[in-house]
Amino acid sequence: AEQTYEHDTLSHWTHCEECGETGDREEHTIYCTAPGTCAVCEATGIAADDLPIHHSDDTEFRHTGDADVHAICCADCGEVQSFGPHIAQCTDPTVCADCGAENVNFEYTEHGDTQMIRDDKKHIEVCLDCGKSVMEEEHYYDCRSDVTTVCIYCEYESTDGKSFKPYHDEQEERTDESYHWIACVHCGEVAGPYMPHVAFCFDPNTCYECYATGLSIPEEYIMHSPLDEYFYDVDGHWHACGECGATLDEGEHEIVDGTDRCICGMTITALEITRQPVSALVQEGEIASVSVAAFGDGLTYTWYYRNPGTRLFHQSTVSAGSVYSVRMNDSRDGRQVYCVITDCYGNSVQSDTVTLAEKQTLAITRQPVSTEVQEGEVASVSVAATGNGLTYTWYYRNEGAKKFIQSTLSTSSTYSVRMTDARAGRQVYCVIMDAEGQTVQSDVATLGMR
């Protein structure tokens, strides 16, 4: 039955002249060169906006200045429909065969008819227009055939009787319990690498690449979907799988530079020594103790010691806290100790090294003795004492002077000067101080000139 189009301003539909049945409504499609006329129902005077536009099936190419593509335009109205790559002809390799652009980037070069050239190893298709090879490959035979010395592509027969490589026209995926691979359907030759099965955590017994089921896939080949957010406790942080909840990407806390937080968001107290240990001085038989104070999370303390006359420090087993204590005896006199403090995140810091010493009574054991020397010779007097951390301060008074003056020449147990007329008869004595600030004064000695 004859059908005609009926229409309104936006659409058209078919109408059967015999039964009166109408078809589905469709939007008008207007001609690109006649925007008021529908290209389907030929209705005119259409003024609606945004209707589909009918362009000519014929196209023309236009160079837009782009080195990689040219515009493909409607031949009737010139509107750009799409873009395509520049293509050259082998006889004019610097000019695009479609848009005429010169010296642009060509996706490929088209060649004309070819001629085949063959040798014992390969066949080559050579362009008759430019003489270049457009296809080159080794000879091959059909893997299903017993004839292995005749190429099924170019029919070249081996002159030395050696077989060509096999050609497999059909391949399939094969599997076992652990791997899948590609093999020829006909001869079974493996055409690709053996790949381990991989699975998603929500279906751990099915390979998502080859779809084999009922497998026992190792955990290392199970794929998870980690959530972006971190989970953490004092020992570390981790991600969780959004599918199965498995713990993933476990790591130790680490402070982000310039902050007091780890990358996981947990606030971390920076490890810092707030009070260094101080050397201790005690009597023999008394307890010598040193301590350290630090700021941080989950701190542990490891002490190390070295006795006098030894080179290496040893880890102590007598103390595991912030205080190190031992009973003083002769073998421990002069022992050096330090502490390594570690927080719960694995960061560590080392304290200063301090000394444990046996306290000695401050006493002079040898007084300075007066001496006489020739002019120009060095006059020296010395003192000896017992005690801890001794320091020596000498005082002098020249002949005829009333007051003694502190010397800047010596801070040791010996006082020395070169004898001159002005120094003849000089009197000197020494004040000795120990580590606890106690002092003792020596006898006065005279430096004379013979």
Short mmCIF file of N, CA and C in Angstrom, two decimals, residues 344-405:
data_model
loop_
_atom_site.label_atom_id
_atom_site.label_comp_id
_atom_site.label_asym_id
_atom_site.label_seq_id
_atom_site.Cartn_x
_atom_site.Cartn_y
_atom_site.Cartn_z
N CYS A 344 58.28 3.62 68.94
CA CYS A 344 57.50 2.50 68.42
C CYS A 344 57.43 2.50 66.90
N TYR A 345 57.92 3.56 66.25
CA TYR A 345 57.91 3.62 64.79
C TYR A 345 59.23 3.17 64.18
N GLY A 346 60.20 2.81 65.06
CA GLY A 346 61.49 2.35 64.57
C GLY A 346 62.55 3.44 64.48
N ASN A 347 62.20 4.69 64.83
CA ASN A 347 63.19 5.78 64.84
C ASN A 347 64.05 5.65 66.10
N SER A 348 65.31 6.05 66.01
CA SER A 348 66.20 5.95 67.16
C SER A 348 67.11 7.17 67.23
N VAL A 349 67.61 7.44 68.45
CA VAL A 349 68.52 8.55 68.69
C VAL A 349 69.50 8.12 69.78
N GLN A 350 70.74 8.58 69.69
CA GLN A 350 71.79 8.18 70.63
C GLN A 350 72.14 9.36 71.55
N SER A 351 72.31 9.05 72.83
CA SER A 351 72.64 10.08 73.82
C SER A 351 74.14 10.38 73.79
N ASP A 352 74.51 11.39 74.58
CA ASP A 352 75.94 11.67 74.80
C ASP A 352 76.57 10.50 75.57
N THR A 353 77.89 10.38 75.46
CA THR A 353 78.64 9.38 76.23
C THR A 353 79.15 10.03 77.52
N VAL A 354 78.91 9.36 78.65
CA VAL A 354 79.33 9.91 79.94
C VAL A 354 80.19 8.88 80.66
N THR A 355 80.82 9.32 81.77
CA THR A 355 81.79 8.48 82.48
C THR A 355 81.33 8.25 83.92
N LEU A 356 81.51 7.00 84.38
CA LEU A 356 81.28 6.64 85.78
C LEU A 356 82.65 6.47 86.44
N ALA A 357 82.91 7.26 87.48
CA ALA A 357 84.24 7.24 88.09
C ALA A 357 84.14 7.07 89.61
N GLU A 358 85.20 6.47 90.16
CA GLU A 358 85.27 6.30 91.61
C GLU A 358 85.82 7.58 92.23
N LYS A 359 85.12 8.06 93.23
CA LYS A 359 85.52 9.32 93.86
C LYS A 359 86.81 9.13 94.66
N GLN A 360 87.75 10.07 94.44
CA GLN A 360 89.02 10.07 95.18
C GLN A 360 89.08 11.33 96.03
N THR A 361 89.65 11.20 97.21
CA THR A 361 89.77 12.35 98.12
C THR A 361 90.78 13.33 97.57
N LEU A 362 90.40 14.60 97.54
CA LEU A 362 91.31 15.62 97.05
C LEU A 362 92.43 15.83 98.08
N ALA A 363 93.67 15.62 97.63
CA ALA A 363 94.82 15.79 98.55
C ALA A 363 96.07 16.00 97.72
N ILE A 364 96.96 16.85 98.24
CA ILE A 364 98.26 17.06 97.57
C ILE A 364 99.21 15.97 98.04
N THR A 365 99.79 15.28 97.10
CA THR A 365 100.72 14.19 97.43
C THR A 365 102.18 14.61 97.24
N ARG A 366 102.42 15.71 96.51
CA ARG A 366 103.80 16.22 96.38
C ARG A 366 103.72 17.74 96.21
N GLN A 367 104.37 18.43 97.17
CA GLN A 367 104.34 19.88 97.16
C GLN A 367 105.39 20.42 96.16
N PRO A 368 105.16 21.63 95.62
CA PRO A 368 106.18 22.24 94.76
C PRO A 368 107.43 22.59 95.58
N VAL A 369 108.60 22.48 94.97
CA VAL A 369 109.89 22.70 95.66
C VAL A 369 110.60 23.88 95.00
N SER A 370 111.12 24.78 95.83
CA SER A 370 111.85 25.95 95.30
C SER A 370 113.01 25.49 94.43
N THR A 371 113.37 26.35 93.44
CA THR A 371 114.44 25.97 92.53
C THR A 371 115.24 27.20 92.13
N GLU A 372 116.52 26.98 91.73
CA GLU A 372 117.37 28.06 91.23
C GLU A 372 117.95 27.65 89.89
N VAL A 373 117.94 28.61 88.94
CA VAL A 373 118.50 28.34 87.61
C VAL A 373 119.30 29.55 87.17
N GLN A 374 120.12 29.36 86.13
CA GLN A 374 120.87 30.46 85.54
C GLN A 374 119.93 31.38 84.76
N GLU A 375 120.36 32.61 84.58
CA GLU A 375 119.58 33.55 83.78
C GLU A 375 119.42 32.98 82.36
N GLY A 376 118.20 33.05 81.84
CA GLY A 376 117.90 32.52 80.50
C GLY A 376 117.43 31.09 80.51
N GLU A 377 117.68 30.36 81.61
CA GLU A 377 117.18 28.99 81.69
C GLU A 377 115.72 28.98 82.14
N VAL A 378 115.04 27.83 81.94
CA VAL A 378 113.63 27.69 82.34
C VAL A 378 113.58 27.15 83.77
N ALA A 379 112.84 27.88 84.59
CA ALA A 379 112.62 27.45 85.97
C ALA A 379 111.25 26.79 86.05
N SER A 380 111.19 25.57 86.59
CA SER A 380 109.94 24.82 86.66
C SER A 380 109.73 24.28 88.06
N VAL A 381 108.45 24.34 88.50
CA VAL A 381 108.03 23.68 89.73
C VAL A 381 106.74 22.93 89.43
N SER A 382 106.48 21.86 90.15
CA SER A 382 105.28 21.07 89.88
C SER A 382 104.66 20.60 91.18
N VAL A 383 103.37 20.18 91.07
CA VAL A 383 102.63 19.69 92.20
C VAL A 383 101.94 18.40 91.78
N ALA A 384 101.73 17.51 92.72
CA ALA A 384 101.00 16.26 92.44
C ALA A 384 99.87 16.13 93.45
N ALA A 385 98.69 15.61 92.98
CA ALA A 385 97.53 15.50 93.87
C ALA A 385 96.66 14.33 93.45
N THR A 386 95.83 13.89 94.36
CA THR A 386 94.82 12.88 94.07
C THR A 386 93.45 13.55 94.07
N GLY A 387 92.52 12.99 93.28
CA GLY A 387 91.18 13.55 93.19
C GLY A 387 90.61 13.29 91.80
N ASN A 388 89.38 13.74 91.56
CA ASN A 388 88.69 13.52 90.29
C ASN A 388 88.50 14.84 89.56
N GLY A 389 88.81 14.81 88.27
CA GLY A 389 88.58 15.98 87.45
C GLY A 389 89.34 17.20 87.93
N LEU A 390 90.63 17.01 88.17
CA LEU A 390 91.42 18.09 88.77
C LEU A 390 91.73 19.19 87.76
N THR A 391 91.68 20.44 88.25
CA THR A 391 92.14 21.60 87.48
C THR A 391 93.16 22.35 88.33
N TYR A 392 94.10 23.03 87.68
CA TYR A 392 95.22 23.67 88.37
C TYR A 392 95.25 25.16 88.02
N THR A 393 95.32 25.98 89.05
CA THR A 393 95.43 27.42 88.85
C THR A 393 96.65 27.92 89.63
N TRP A 394 97.62 28.52 88.94
CA TRP A 394 98.86 28.99 89.57
C TRP A 394 98.77 30.50 89.82
N TYR A 395 99.42 30.90 90.94
CA TYR A 395 99.48 32.31 91.31
C TYR A 395 100.96 32.65 91.55
N TYR A 396 101.34 33.90 91.24
CA TYR A 396 102.75 34.32 91.41
C TYR A 396 102.82 35.73 92.00
N ARG A 397 103.98 36.00 92.65
CA ARG A 397 104.27 37.33 93.19
C ARG A 397 105.75 37.59 93.03
N ASN A 398 106.10 38.65 92.31
CA ASN A 398 107.51 38.99 92.12
C ASN A 398 108.09 39.60 93.39
N GLU A 399 109.39 39.55 93.47
CA GLU A 399 110.08 40.05 94.66
C GLU A 399 109.76 41.53 94.85
N GLY A 400 109.37 41.90 96.08
CA GLY A 400 109.02 43.29 96.42
C GLY A 400 107.55 43.59 96.27
N ALA A 401 106.77 42.71 95.61
CA ALA A 401 105.33 42.94 95.43
C ALA A 401 104.56 42.44 96.65
N LYS A 402 103.37 43.00 96.88
CA LYS A 402 102.57 42.61 98.03
C LYS A 402 101.58 41.49 97.71
N LYS A 403 100.97 41.51 96.50
CA LYS A 403 99.87 40.58 96.19
C LYS A 403 100.29 39.54 95.17
N PHE A 404 99.69 38.38 95.31
CA PHE A 404 99.84 37.34 94.31
C PHE A 404 98.84 37.59 93.15
N ILE A 405 99.28 37.25 91.95
CA ILE A 405 98.47 37.44 90.74
C ILE A 405 98.27 36.09 90.05
#
